[in-house]
Tab-separated table of C-alpha atoms and ligand atoms in Angstrom:
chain	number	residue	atom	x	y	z
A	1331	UNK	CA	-27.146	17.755	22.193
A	1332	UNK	CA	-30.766	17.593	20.861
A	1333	UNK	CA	-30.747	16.104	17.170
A	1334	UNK	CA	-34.095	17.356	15.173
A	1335	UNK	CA	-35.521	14.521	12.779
A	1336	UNK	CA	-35.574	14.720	9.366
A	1337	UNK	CA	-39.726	14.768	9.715
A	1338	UNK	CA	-39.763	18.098	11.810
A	1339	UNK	CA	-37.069	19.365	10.036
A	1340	UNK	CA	-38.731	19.203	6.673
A	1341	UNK	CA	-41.918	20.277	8.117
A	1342	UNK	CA	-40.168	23.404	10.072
A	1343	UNK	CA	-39.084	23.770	6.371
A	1344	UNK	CA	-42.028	23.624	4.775
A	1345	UNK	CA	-43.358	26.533	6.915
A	1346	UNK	CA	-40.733	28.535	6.458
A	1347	UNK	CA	-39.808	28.729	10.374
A	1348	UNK	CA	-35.968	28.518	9.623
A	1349	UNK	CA	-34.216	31.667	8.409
A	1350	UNK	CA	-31.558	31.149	5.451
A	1351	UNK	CA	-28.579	31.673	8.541
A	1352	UNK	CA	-29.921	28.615	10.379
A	1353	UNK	CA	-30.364	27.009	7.306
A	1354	UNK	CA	-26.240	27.278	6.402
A	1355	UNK	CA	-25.488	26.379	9.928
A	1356	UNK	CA	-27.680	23.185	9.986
A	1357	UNK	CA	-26.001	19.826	10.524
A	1358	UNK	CA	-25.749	17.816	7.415
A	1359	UNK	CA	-28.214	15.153	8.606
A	1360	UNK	CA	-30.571	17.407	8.582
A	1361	UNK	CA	-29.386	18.938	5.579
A	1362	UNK	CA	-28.012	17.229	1.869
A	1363	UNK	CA	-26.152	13.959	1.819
A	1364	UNK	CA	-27.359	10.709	3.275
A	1365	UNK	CA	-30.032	11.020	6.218
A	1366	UNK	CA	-28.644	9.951	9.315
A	1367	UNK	CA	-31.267	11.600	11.189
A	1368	UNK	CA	-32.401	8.202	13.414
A	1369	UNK	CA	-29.167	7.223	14.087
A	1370	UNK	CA	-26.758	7.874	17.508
A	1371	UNK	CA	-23.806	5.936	15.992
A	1372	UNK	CA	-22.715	6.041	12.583
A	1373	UNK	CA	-21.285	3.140	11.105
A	1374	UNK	CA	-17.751	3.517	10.062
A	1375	UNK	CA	-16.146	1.568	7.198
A	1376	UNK	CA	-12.134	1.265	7.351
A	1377	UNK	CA	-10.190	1.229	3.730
A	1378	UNK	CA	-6.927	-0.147	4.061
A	1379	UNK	CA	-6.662	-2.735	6.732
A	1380	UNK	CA	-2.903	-1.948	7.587
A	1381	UNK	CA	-0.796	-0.995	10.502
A	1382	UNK	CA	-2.887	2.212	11.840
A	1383	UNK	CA	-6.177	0.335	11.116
A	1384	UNK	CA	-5.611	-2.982	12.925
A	1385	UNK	CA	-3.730	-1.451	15.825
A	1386	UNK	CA	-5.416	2.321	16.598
A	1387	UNK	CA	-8.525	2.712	14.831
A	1388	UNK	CA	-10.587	-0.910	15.382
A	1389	UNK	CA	-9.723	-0.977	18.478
A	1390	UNK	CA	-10.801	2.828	19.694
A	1391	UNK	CA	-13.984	2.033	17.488
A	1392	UNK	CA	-14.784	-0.529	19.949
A	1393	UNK	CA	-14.748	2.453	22.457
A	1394	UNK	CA	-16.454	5.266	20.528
A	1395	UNK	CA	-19.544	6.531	21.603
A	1396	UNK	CA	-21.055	8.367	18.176
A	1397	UNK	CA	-19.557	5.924	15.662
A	1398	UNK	CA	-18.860	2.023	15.238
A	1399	UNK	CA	-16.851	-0.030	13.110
A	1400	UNK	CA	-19.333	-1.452	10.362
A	1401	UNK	CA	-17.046	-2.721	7.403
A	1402	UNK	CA	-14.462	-2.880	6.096
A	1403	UNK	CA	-12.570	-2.691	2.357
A	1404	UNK	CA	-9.605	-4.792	2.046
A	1405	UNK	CA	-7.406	-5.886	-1.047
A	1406	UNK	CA	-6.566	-8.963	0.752
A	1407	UNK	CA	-8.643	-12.144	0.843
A	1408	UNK	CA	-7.218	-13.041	4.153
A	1409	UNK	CA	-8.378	-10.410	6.249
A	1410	UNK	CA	-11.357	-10.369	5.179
A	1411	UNK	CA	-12.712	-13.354	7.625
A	1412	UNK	CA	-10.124	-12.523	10.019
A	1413	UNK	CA	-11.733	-9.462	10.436
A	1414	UNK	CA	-15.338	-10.272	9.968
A	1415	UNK	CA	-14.735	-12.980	13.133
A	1416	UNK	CA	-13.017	-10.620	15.048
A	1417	UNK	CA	-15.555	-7.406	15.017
A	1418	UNK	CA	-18.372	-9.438	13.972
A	1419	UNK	CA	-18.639	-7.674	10.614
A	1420	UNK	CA	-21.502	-9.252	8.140
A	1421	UNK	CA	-20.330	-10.767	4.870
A	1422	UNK	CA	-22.389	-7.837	3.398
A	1423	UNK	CA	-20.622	-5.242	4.874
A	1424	UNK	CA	-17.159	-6.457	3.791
A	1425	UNK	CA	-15.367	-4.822	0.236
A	1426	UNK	CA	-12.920	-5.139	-2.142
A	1427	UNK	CA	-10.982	-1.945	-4.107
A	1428	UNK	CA	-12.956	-3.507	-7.086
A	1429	UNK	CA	-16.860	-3.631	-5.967
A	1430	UNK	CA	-15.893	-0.696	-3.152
A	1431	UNK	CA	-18.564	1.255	-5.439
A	1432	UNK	CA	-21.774	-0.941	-4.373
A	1433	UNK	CA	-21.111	0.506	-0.771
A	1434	UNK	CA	-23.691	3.036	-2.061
A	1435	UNK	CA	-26.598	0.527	-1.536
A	1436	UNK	CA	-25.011	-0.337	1.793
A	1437	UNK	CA	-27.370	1.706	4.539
A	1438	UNK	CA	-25.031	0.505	7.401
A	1439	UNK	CA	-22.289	2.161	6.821
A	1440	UNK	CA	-22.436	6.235	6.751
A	1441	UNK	CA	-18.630	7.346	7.009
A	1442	UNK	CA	-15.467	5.702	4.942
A	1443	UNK	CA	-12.443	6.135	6.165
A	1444	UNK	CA	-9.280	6.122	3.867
A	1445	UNK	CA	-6.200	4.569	5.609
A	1446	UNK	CA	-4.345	3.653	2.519
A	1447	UNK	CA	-0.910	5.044	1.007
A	1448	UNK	CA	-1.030	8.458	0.159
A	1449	UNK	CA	-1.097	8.158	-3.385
A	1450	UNK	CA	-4.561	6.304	-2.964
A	1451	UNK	CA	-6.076	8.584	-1.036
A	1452	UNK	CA	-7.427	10.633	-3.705
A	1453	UNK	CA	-9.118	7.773	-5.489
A	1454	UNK	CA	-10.831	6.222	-2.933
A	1455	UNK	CA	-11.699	9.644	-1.130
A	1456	UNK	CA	-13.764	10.986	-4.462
A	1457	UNK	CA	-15.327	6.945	-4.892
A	1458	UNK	CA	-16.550	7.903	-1.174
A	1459	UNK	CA	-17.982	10.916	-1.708
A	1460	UNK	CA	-19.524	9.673	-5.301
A	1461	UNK	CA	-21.413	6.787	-3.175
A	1462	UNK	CA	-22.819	9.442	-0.831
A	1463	UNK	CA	-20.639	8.628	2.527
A	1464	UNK	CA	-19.016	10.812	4.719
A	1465	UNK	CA	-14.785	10.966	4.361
A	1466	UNK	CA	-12.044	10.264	6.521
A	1467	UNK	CA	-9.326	10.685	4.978
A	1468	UNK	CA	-5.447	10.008	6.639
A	1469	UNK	CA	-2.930	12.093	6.300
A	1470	UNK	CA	-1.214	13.266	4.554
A	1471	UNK	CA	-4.522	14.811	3.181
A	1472	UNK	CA	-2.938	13.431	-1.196
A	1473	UNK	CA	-0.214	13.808	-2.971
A	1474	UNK	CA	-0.789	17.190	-4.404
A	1475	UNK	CA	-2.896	20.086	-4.273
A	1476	UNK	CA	-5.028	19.526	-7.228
A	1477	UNK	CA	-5.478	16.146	-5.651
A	1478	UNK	CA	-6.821	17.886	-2.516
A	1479	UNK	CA	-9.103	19.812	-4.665
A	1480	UNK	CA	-10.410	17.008	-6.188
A	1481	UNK	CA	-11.917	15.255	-2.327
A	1482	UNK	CA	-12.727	18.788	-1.739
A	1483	UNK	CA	-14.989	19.373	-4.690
A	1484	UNK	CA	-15.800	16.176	-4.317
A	1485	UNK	CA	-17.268	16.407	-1.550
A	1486	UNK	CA	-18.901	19.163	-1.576
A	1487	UNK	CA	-20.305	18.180	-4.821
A	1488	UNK	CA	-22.277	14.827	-3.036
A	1489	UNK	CA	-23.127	16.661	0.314
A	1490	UNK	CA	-21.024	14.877	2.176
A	1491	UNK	CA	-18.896	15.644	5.092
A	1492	UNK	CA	-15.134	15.881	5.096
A	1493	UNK	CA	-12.031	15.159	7.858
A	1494	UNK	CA	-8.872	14.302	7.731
A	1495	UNK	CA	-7.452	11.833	10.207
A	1496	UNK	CA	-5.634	14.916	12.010
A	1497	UNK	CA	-6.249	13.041	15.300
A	1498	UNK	CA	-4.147	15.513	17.624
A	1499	UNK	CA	-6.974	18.376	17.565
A	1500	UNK	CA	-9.234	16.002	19.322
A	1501	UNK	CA	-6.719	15.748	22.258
A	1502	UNK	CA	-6.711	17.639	25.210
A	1503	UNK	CA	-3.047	18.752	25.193
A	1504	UNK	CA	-3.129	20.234	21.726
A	1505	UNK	CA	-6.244	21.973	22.688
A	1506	UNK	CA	-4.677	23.436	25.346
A	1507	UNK	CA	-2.095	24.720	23.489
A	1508	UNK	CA	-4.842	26.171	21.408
A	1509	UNK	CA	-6.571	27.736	24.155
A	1510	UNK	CA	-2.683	29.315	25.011
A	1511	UNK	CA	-2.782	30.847	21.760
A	1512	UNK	CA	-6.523	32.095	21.702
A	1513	UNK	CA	-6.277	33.371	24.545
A	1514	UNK	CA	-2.694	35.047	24.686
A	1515	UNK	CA	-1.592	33.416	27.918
A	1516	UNK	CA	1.880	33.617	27.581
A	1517	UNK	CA	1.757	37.119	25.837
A	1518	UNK	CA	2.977	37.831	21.887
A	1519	UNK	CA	4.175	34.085	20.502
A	1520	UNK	CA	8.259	34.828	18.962
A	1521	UNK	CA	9.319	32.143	18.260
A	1522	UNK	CA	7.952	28.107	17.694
A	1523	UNK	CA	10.124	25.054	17.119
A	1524	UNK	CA	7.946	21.751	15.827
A	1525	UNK	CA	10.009	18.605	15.340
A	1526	UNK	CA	8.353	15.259	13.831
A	1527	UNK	CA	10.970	12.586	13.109
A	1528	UNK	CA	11.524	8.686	13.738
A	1529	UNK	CA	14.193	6.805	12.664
A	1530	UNK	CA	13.396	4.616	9.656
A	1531	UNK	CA	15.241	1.495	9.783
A	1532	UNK	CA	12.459	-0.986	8.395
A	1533	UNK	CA	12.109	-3.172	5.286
A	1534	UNK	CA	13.871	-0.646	2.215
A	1535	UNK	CA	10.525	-1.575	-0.177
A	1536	UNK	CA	8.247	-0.236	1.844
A	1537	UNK	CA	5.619	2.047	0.410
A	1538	UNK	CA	6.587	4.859	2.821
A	1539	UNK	CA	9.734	4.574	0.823
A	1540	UNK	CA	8.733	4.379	-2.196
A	1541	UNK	CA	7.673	7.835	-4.114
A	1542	UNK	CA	5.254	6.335	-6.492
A	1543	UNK	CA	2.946	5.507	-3.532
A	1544	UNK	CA	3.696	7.655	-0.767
A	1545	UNK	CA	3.980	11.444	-3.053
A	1546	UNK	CA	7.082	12.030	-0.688
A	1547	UNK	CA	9.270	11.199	2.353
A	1548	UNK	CA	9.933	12.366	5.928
A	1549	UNK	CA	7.992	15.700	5.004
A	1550	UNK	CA	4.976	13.804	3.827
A	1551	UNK	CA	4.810	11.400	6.821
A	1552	UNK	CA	6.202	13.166	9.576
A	1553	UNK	CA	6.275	16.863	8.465
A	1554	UNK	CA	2.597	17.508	8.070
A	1555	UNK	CA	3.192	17.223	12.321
A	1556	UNK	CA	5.536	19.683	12.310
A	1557	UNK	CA	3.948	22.189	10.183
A	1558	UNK	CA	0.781	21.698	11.959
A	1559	UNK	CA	2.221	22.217	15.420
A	1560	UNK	CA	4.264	25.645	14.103
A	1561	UNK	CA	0.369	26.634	12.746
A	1562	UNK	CA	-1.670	25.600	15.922
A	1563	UNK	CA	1.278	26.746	18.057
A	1564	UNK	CA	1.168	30.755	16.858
A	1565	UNK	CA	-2.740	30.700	15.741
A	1566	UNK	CA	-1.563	31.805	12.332
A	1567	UNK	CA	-0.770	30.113	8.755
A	1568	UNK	CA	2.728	31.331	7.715
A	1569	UNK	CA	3.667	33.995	4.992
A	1570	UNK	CA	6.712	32.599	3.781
A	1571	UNK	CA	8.872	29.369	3.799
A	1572	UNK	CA	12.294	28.701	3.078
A	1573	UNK	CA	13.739	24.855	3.808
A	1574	UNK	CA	16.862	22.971	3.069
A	1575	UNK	CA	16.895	19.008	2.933
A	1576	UNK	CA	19.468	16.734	3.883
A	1577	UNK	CA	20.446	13.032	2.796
A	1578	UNK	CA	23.042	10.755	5.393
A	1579	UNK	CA	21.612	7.072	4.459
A	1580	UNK	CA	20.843	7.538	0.631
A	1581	UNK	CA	21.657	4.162	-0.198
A	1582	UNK	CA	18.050	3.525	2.119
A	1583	UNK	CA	16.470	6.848	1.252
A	1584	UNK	CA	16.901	6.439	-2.734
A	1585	UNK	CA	13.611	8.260	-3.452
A	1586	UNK	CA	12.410	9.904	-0.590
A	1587	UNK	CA	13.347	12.493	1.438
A	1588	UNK	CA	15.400	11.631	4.817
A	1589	UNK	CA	15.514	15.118	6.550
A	1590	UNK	CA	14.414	18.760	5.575
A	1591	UNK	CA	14.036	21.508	8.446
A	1592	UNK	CA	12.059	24.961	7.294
A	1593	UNK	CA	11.851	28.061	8.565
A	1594	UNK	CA	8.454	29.936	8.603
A	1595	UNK	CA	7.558	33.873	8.644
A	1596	UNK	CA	4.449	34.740	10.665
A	1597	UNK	CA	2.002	37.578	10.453
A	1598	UNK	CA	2.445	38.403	13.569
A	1599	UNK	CA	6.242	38.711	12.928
A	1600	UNK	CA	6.262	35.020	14.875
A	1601	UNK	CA	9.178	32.871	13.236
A	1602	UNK	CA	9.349	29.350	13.164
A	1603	UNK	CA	11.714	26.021	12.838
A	1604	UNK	CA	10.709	23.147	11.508
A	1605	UNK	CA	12.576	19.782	11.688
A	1606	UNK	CA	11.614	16.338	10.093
A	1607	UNK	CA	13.608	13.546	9.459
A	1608	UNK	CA	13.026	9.894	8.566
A	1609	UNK	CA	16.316	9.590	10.197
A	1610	UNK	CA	16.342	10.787	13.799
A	1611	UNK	CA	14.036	10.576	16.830
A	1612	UNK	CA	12.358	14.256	17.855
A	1613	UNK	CA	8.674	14.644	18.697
A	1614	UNK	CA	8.001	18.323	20.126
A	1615	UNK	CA	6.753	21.767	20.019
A	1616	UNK	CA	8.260	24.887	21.638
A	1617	UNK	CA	6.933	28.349	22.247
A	1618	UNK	CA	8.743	31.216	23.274
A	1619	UNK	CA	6.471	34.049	24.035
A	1620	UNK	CA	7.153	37.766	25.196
A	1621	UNK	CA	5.709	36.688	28.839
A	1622	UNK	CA	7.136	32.855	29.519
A	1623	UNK	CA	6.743	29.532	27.444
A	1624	UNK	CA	4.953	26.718	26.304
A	1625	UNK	CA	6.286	23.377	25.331
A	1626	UNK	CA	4.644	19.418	24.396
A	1627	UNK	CA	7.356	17.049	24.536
A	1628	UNK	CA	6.186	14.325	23.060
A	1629	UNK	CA	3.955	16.640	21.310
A	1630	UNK	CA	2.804	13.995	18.324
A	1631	UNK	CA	2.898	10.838	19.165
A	1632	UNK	CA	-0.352	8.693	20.272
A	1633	UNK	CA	0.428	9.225	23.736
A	1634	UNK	CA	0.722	10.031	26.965
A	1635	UNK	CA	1.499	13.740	25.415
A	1636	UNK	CA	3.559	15.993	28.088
A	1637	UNK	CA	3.290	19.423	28.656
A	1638	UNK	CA	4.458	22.419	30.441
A	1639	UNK	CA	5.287	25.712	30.512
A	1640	UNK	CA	6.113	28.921	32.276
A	1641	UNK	CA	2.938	28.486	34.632
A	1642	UNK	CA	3.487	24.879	35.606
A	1643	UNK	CA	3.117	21.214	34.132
A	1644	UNK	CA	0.257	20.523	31.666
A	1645	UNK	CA	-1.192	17.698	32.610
A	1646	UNK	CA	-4.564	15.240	31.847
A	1647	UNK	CA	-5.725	12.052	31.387
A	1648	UNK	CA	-4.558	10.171	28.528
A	1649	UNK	CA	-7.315	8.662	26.247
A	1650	UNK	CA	-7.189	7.183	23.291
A	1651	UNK	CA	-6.920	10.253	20.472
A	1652	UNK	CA	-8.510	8.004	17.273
A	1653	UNK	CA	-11.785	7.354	19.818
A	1654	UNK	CA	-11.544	11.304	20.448
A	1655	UNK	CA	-10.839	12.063	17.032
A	1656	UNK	CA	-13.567	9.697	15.452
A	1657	UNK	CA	-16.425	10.209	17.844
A	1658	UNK	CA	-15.795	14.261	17.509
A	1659	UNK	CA	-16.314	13.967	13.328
A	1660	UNK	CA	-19.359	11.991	13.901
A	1661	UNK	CA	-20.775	14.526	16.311
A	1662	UNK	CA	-20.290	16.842	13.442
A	1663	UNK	CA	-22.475	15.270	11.167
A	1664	UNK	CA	-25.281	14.333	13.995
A	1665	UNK	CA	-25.152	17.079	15.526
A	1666	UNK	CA	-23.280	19.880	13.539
A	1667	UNK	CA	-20.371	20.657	16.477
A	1668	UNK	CA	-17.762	21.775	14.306
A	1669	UNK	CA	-15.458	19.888	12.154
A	1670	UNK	CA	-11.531	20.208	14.179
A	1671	UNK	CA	-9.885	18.713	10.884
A	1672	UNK	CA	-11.581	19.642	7.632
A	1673	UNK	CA	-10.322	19.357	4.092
A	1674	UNK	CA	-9.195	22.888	3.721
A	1675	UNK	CA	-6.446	22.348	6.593
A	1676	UNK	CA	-5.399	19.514	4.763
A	1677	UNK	CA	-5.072	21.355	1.326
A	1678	UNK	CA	-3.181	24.033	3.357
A	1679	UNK	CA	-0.351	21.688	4.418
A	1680	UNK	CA	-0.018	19.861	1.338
A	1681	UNK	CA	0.306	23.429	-0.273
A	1682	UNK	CA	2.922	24.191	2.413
A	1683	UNK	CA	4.535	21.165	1.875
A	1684	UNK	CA	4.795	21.739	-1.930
A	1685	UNK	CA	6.589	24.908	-1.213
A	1686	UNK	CA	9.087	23.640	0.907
A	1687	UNK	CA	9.887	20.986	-2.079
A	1688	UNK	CA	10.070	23.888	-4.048
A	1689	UNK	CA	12.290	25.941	-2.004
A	1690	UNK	CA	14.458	23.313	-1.896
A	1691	UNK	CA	14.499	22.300	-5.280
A	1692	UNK	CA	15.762	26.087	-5.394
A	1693	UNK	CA	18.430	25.842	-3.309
A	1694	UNK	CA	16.540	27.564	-0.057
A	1695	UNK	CA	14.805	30.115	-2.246
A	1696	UNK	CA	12.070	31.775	-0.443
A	1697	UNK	CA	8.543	30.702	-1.026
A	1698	UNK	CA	5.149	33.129	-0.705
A	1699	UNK	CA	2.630	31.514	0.635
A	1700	UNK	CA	-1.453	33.106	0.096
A	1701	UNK	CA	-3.088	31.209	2.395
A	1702	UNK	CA	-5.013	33.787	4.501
A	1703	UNK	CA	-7.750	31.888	6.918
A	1704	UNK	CA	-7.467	28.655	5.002
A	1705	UNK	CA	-7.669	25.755	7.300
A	1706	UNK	CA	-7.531	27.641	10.174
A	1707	UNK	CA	-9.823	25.923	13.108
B	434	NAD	P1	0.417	0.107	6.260
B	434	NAD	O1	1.500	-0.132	5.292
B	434	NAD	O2	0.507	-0.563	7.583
B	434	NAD	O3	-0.987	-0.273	5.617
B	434	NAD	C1	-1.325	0.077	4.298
B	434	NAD	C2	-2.507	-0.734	3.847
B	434	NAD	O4	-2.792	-0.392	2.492
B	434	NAD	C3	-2.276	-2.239	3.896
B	434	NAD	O5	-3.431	-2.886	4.373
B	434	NAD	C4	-2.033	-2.619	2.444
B	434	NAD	O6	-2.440	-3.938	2.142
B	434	NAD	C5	-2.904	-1.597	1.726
B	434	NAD	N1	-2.455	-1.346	0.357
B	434	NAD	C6	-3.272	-1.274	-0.712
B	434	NAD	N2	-2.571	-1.064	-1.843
B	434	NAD	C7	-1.284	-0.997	-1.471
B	434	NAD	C8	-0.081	-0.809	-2.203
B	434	NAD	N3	-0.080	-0.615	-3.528
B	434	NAD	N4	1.074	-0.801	-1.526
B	434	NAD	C9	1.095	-0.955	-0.175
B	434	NAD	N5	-0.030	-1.158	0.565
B	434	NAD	C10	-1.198	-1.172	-0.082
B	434	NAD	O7	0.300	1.695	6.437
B	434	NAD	P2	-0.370	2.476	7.647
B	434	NAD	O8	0.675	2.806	8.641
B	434	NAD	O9	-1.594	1.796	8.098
B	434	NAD	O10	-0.718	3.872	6.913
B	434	NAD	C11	-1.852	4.017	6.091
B	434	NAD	C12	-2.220	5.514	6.026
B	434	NAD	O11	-2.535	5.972	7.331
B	434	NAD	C13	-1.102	6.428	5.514
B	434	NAD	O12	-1.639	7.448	4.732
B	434	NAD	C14	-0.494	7.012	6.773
B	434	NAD	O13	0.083	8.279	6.580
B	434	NAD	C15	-1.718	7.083	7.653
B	434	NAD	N6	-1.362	6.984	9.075
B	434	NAD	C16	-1.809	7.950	9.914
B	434	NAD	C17	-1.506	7.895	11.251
B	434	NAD	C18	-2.035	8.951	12.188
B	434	NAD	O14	-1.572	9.005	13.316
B	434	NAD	N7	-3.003	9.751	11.777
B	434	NAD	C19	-0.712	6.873	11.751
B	434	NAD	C20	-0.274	5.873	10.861
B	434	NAD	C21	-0.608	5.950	9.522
């Protein structure tokens, strides 16, 4: 795709050439924010130098075509040479959480990505924005709604772009199941089952454990899978939710939820079962339509997904997502393809998630949900 320079761009301007449509469709580069206009890569800067950084995402940025790793922010004085030997990352590229601000200045780097513990997400997504980069930011998307608006407005507030490190729309399987539902393959969807679960049986004071940092438990961490697979698996954002939670271990689980399933009402009249548990193994989405079937089993994990359904096997070439994922949101910003993961689909399943707490909290009360379009991609 053919990126127009900042030079012609304000000259096209200047004489008026561009309507006020192409103007709202225009890639950001070209656009507010931070000019990225002569770059092909975009330099990425990891927060949180933790499990998902060190093992998925430095190593797919060493494959990524439209983005590169180009610094890092780490609380830890260790990894900060480690790391700087290892991807050859200048001493002026490399941040603490205290000076993470002066990555303004820093011209190298154009997108931060927030891998941290949900509860720092929020924090470190706005500082982003406020210094003019692009955001990553993991998932779960915060805490809380309000904490979603607040990268959202954010955001939008600086000019910046926004994802959230939903890596599964950037993979082929999940796009075909996409392409099922666009395209009504299989005939009215009736029924979807999404299950996201692992057995926790790890250190007991880890943050994933631990409310204060990680806003919630199996839902937060695994659920967000399994209410994005019911979602991307009928086409549609839900109407209504009712859930029920369970607790087997709670002398391990003493803050966090171990297991909650949910059922969801669709527009369509599509219903769906949700299951996710920080206590049993079950990765997979199910779809039972009025003319066969659809199924990914595992349907979350980083792969080799599996498919099939009704027609035959799915089938295709395992990559790694993260590269997918990462090179697709910085073709967004170069070159304005669209954004698979923005930060309305991640406000949408933290407000979906809230009302599942709620319903339970209820005892299984049922929840409205107004969510229309929102997120929808
Ligand atoms: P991790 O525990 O391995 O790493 C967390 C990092 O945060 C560490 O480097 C740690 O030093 C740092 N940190 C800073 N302050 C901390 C504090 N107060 N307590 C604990 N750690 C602190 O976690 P992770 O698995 O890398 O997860 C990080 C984020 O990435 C989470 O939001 C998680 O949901 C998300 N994640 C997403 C995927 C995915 O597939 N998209 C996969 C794994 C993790």
């Amino acid at each position: 795709m053919k990126k127009i320079s900042r030079r012609t761009f304000n000259k096209k301007l200047s004489t008026g050439i561009f309507g006020a449509g192409v103007l709202a469709s225009m890639p950001l580069a070209c656009g507010m924010g931070r000019d990225t206009s002569e770059k092909s890569s975009l330099g990425i800067a990891l927060v949180g130098l933790g499990s998902y950084s060190t093992y998925q995402l430095a190593p797919a940025l060493a494959q990524t075509k439209h983005c590169h790793l180009a610094g890092i922010v780490t609380g830890t004085r260790e990894k900060e040479s480690l790391w700087a030997s290892k991807y050859s990352i200048p001493t002026t590229n490399i941040y603490n959480y205290q000076n993470f601000d002066e990555i303004a200045k820093n011209k190298d780097i154009d997108i931060v990505y927030v891998v941290l513990p949900n509860s720092m997400h929020a924090e470190f997504s706005v500082r982003a924005a406020k210094a003019g980069k692009h955001v990553i930011c993991e998932k779960p998307m915060a805490v809380s709604v309000e904490e979603c608006d607040a990268i959202i407005q954010s955001c939008e507030k600086a000019g910046v772009k926004l994802g959230i490190g939903y890596r599964l729309h950037s993979e082929p399987y999940t796009q075909e199941v996409k392409r099922f539902v666009k395209e009504n393959t299989f005939g009215k969807i009736n029924y979807v089952l999404a299950e996201a679960a692992y057995k926790s049986t790890g250190n007991p004071g880890q943050w994933r454990l631990n409310k204060r940092l990680s806003g919630g438990g199996a839902l937060m961490n695994m659920g967000v899978y399994s209410i994005q697979s019911a979602i991307y698996g009928t086409g549609e954002n839900p109407l209504r939710v009712s859930a029920q939670e369970f607790s087997t271990r709670p002398e391990y689980f003493k803050e966090t939820d171990e297991t909650i399933t949910a059922q969801l009402k669709f527009p369509s009249g599509a219903m769906g079962n949700i299951f996710t548990s920080h206590n049993a193994n079950a990765n997979r989405l199910y779809a039972s339509c009025d003319s066969g079937w659809f199924a990914l089993e595992p349907a979350n994990n980083y792969g080799p997904l599996a498919g099939s359904s009704s027609l035959g096997p799915i089938a295709f070439e395992h990559e790694s997502q993260q590269k997918l994922q990462m090179d697709d949101f910085a073709s967004h910003i170069l070159y304005g393809t669209e954004n698979r993961a923005p930060g309305a689909m991640g406000k949408r399943d933290m407000i979906i998630v809230e009302a599942i707490y709620k319903s339970i909290a209820e005892g299984g009360s049922t929840i409205p949900l107004n969510l229309g379009n929102m997120g929808l991609v």
